[in-house]
Short mmCIF file of C-alpha atoms in Angstrom, two decimals:
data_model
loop_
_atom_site.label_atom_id
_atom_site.label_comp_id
_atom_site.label_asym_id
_atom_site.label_seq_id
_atom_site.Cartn_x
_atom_site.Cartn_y
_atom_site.Cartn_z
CA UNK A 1 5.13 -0.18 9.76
CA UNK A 2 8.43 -1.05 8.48
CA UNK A 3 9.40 -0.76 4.82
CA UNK A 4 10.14 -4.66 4.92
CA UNK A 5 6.24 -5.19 5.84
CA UNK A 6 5.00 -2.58 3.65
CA UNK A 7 6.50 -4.30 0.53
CA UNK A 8 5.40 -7.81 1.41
CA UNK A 9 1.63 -6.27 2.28
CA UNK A 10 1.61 -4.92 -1.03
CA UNK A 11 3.19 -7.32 -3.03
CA UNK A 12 0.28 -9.94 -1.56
CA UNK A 13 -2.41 -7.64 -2.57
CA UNK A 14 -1.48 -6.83 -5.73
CA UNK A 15 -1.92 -10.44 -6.43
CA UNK A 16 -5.53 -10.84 -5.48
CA UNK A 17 -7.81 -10.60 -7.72
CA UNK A 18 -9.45 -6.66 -8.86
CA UNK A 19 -12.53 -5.74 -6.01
CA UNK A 20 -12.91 -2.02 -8.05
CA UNK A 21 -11.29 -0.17 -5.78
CA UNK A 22 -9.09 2.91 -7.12
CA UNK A 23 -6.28 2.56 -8.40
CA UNK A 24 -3.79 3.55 -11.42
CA UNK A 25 -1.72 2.25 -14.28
CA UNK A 26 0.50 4.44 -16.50
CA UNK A 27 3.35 6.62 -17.43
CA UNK A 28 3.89 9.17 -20.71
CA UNK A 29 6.18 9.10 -23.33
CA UNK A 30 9.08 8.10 -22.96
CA UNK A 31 6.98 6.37 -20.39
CA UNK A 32 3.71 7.99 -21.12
CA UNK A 33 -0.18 6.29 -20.74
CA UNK A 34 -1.06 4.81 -24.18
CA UNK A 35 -5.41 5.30 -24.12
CA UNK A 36 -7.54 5.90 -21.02
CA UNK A 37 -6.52 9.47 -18.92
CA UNK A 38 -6.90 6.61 -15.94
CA UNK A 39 -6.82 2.58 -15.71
CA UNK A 40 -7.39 0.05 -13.05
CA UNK A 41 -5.50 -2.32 -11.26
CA UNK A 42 -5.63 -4.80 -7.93
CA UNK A 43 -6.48 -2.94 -4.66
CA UNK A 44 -3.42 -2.45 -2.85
CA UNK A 45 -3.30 -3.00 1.15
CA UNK A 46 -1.82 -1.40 3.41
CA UNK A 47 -3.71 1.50 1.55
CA UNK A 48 -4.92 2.66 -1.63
CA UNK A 49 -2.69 2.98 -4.98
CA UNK A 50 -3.19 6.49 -6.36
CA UNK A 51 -0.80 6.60 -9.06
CA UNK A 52 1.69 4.24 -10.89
CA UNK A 53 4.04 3.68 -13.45
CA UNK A 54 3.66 1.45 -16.73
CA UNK A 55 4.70 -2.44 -16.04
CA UNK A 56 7.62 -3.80 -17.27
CA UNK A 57 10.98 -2.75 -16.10
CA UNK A 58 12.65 1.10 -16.32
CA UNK A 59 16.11 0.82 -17.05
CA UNK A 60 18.25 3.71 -15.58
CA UNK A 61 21.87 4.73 -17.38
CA UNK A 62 23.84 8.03 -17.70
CA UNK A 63 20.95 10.26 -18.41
CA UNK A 64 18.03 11.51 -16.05
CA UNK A 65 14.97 9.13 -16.85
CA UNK A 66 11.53 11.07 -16.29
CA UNK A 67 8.90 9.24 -15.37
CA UNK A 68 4.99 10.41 -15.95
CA UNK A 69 2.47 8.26 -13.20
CA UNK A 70 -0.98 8.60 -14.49
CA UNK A 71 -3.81 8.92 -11.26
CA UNK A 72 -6.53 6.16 -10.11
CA UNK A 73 -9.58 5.84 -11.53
CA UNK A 74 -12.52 6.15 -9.49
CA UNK A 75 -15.18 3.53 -8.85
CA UNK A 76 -16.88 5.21 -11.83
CA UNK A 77 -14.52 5.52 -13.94
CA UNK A 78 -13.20 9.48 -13.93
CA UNK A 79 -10.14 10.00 -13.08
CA UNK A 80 -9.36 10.80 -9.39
CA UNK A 81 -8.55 14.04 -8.40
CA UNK A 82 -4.70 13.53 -7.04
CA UNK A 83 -4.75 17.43 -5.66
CA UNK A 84 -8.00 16.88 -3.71
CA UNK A 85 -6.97 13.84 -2.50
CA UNK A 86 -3.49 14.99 -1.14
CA UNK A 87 -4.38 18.53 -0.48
CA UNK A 88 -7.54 17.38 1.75
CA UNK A 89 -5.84 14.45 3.59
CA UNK A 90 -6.11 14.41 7.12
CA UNK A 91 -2.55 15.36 8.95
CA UNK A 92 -2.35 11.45 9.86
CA UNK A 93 -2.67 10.30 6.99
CA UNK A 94 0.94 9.25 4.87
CA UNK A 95 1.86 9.07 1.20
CA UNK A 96 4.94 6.63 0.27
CA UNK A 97 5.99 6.61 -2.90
CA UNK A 98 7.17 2.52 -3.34
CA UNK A 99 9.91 1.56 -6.16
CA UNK A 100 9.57 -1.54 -6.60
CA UNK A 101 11.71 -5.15 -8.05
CA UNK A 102 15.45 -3.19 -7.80
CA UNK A 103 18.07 -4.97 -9.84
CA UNK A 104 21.22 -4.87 -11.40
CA UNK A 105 23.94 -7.05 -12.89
CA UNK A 106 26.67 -5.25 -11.38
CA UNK A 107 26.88 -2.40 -8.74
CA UNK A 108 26.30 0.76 -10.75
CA UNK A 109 28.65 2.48 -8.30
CA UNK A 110 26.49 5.48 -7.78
CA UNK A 111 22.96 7.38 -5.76
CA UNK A 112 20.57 7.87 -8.49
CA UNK A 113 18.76 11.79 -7.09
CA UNK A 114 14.74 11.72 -6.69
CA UNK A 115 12.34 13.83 -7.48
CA UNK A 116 8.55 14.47 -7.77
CA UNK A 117 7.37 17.57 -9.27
CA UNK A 118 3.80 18.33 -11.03
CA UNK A 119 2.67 19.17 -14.13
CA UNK A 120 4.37 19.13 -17.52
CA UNK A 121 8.18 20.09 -18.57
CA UNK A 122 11.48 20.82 -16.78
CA UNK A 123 13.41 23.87 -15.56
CA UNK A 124 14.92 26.60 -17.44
CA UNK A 125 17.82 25.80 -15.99
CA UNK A 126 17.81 22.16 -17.65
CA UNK A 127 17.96 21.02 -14.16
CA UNK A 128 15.46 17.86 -13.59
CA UNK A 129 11.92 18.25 -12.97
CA UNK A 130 10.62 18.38 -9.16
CA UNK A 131 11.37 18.49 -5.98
CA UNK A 132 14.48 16.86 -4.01
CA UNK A 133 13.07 14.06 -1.71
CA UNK A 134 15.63 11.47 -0.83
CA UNK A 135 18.58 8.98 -3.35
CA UNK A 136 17.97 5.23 -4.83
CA UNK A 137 21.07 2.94 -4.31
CA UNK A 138 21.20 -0.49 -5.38
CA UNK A 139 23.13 -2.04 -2.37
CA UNK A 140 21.82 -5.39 -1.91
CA UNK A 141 20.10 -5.74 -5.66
CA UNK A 142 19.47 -9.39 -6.95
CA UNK A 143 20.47 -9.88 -10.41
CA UNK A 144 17.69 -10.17 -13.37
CA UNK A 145 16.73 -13.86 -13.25
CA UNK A 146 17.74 -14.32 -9.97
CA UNK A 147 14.63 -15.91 -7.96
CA UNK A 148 15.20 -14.35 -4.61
CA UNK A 149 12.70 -11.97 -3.75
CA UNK A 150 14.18 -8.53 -5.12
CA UNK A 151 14.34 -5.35 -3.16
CA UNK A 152 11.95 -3.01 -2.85
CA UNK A 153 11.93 0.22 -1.13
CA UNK A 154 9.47 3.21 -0.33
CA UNK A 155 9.69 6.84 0.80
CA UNK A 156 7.31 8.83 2.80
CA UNK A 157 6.42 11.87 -0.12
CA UNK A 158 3.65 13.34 2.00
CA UNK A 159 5.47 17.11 2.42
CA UNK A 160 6.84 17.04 -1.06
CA UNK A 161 3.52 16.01 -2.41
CA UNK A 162 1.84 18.83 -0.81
CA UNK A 163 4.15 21.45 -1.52
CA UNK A 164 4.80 20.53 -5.34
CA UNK A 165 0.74 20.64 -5.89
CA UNK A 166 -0.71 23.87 -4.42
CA UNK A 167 -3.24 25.30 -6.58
CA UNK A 168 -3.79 22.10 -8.51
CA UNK A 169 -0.94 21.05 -10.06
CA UNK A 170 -0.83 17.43 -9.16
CA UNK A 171 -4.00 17.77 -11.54
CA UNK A 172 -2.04 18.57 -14.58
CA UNK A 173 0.45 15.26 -13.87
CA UNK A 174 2.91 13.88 -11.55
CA UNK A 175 6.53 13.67 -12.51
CA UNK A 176 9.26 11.62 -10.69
CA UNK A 177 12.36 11.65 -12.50
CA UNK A 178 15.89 9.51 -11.60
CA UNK A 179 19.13 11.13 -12.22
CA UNK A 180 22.56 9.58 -11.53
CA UNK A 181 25.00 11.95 -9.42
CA UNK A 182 27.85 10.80 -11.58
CA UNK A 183 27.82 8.26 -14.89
CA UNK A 184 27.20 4.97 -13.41
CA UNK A 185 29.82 1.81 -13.87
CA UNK A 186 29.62 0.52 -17.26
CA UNK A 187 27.84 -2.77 -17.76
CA UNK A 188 25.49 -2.64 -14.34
CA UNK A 189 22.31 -2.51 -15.99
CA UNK A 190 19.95 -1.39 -13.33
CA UNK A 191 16.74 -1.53 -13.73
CA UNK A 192 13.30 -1.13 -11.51
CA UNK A 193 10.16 -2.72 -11.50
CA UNK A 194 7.04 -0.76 -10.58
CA UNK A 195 6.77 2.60 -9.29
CA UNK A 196 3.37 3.61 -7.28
CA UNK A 197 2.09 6.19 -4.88
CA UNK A 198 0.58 4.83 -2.42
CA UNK A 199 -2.16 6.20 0.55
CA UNK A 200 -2.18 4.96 3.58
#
């Protein structure tokens, strides 16, 4: 399925009204979950959402924004296992990781890096959090206000995902941060909507 249909699958079901299924809402300080360890949203189809960022938009500049997603709650309300549920997955089965509502007044001029890492802090180093896994441009953005439908894109995370949380640690958090490879233009102010892992 192409990234195109993807977005417009889940963009329709996360308007439908809540059936219980699981699903997550959250992100730590400076995006961190304010509350419940896990919260509930709209089912999302083509799959399930595991994890997800806060709503409201993420505003990216010269420094490396880190970004803590907070997992699903179950049907009972416990918080999902994210390790089982990755770490168990049958070979067929994909994770995308889908950054949604990309905008910007002004082309920022530069790739902001991703990465997903798990549990808590950085490296000694002071080198971002996580694992490599692929660059967000903003080629194409609408501007804030604009009433086009804004651009959306996703990433299959399924090998990063499993090799970030042996032994657990997708248990103890999951960490994406976005870091620009140089200062971006002055004035662009890009900004995302959304971020959620999604199972399909």
């Amino acid at each position: 399925m192409s990234d195109s249909r993807i977005a417009l699958a889940l963009a329709a079901s996360l308007a439908a009204s809540a059936s219980g299924a699981p699903t997550a809402l959250a992100a730590r300080h400076p995006h961190m979950p304010q509350g419940d360890d896990c919260m509930r949203t709209t089912p999302a189809a083509p799959g399930h959402v595991l994890a997800q960022s806060a709503a409201g938009k993420l505003h990216l500049g010269d420094g490396v924004l880190t970004i803590h997603l907070v997992t699903a709650c179950t049907n009972d309300g416990k918080e999902l296992s994210l390790s089982q549920r990755v770490m168990g997955a049958l070979p067929r089965r994909r994770f995308l990781l889908v950054i949604e509502d990309i905008r910007a007044q002004a082309q920022p001029g530069v790739l902001f890096d991703l990465r997903l890492g798990a549990g808590e802090g950085g490296k000694s180093d002071g080198a971002p959090p996580g694992r490599l896994f692929g660059t967000l441009n903003f080629y194409a953005a609408q501007k804030p206000g604009v009433a086009a439908r804004p651009r959306t894109v996703s990433y299959d995370v399924g090998r990063v995902l499993r090799s970030v949380g042996a032994g657990g640690r997708l248990d103890r958090g999951l960490i994406l941060t976005l870091a620009p490879q140089h200062p971006p233009a002055p004035g662009s102010g890009a900004t995302v909507g959304r971020i959620v892992l999604l199972e399909q």
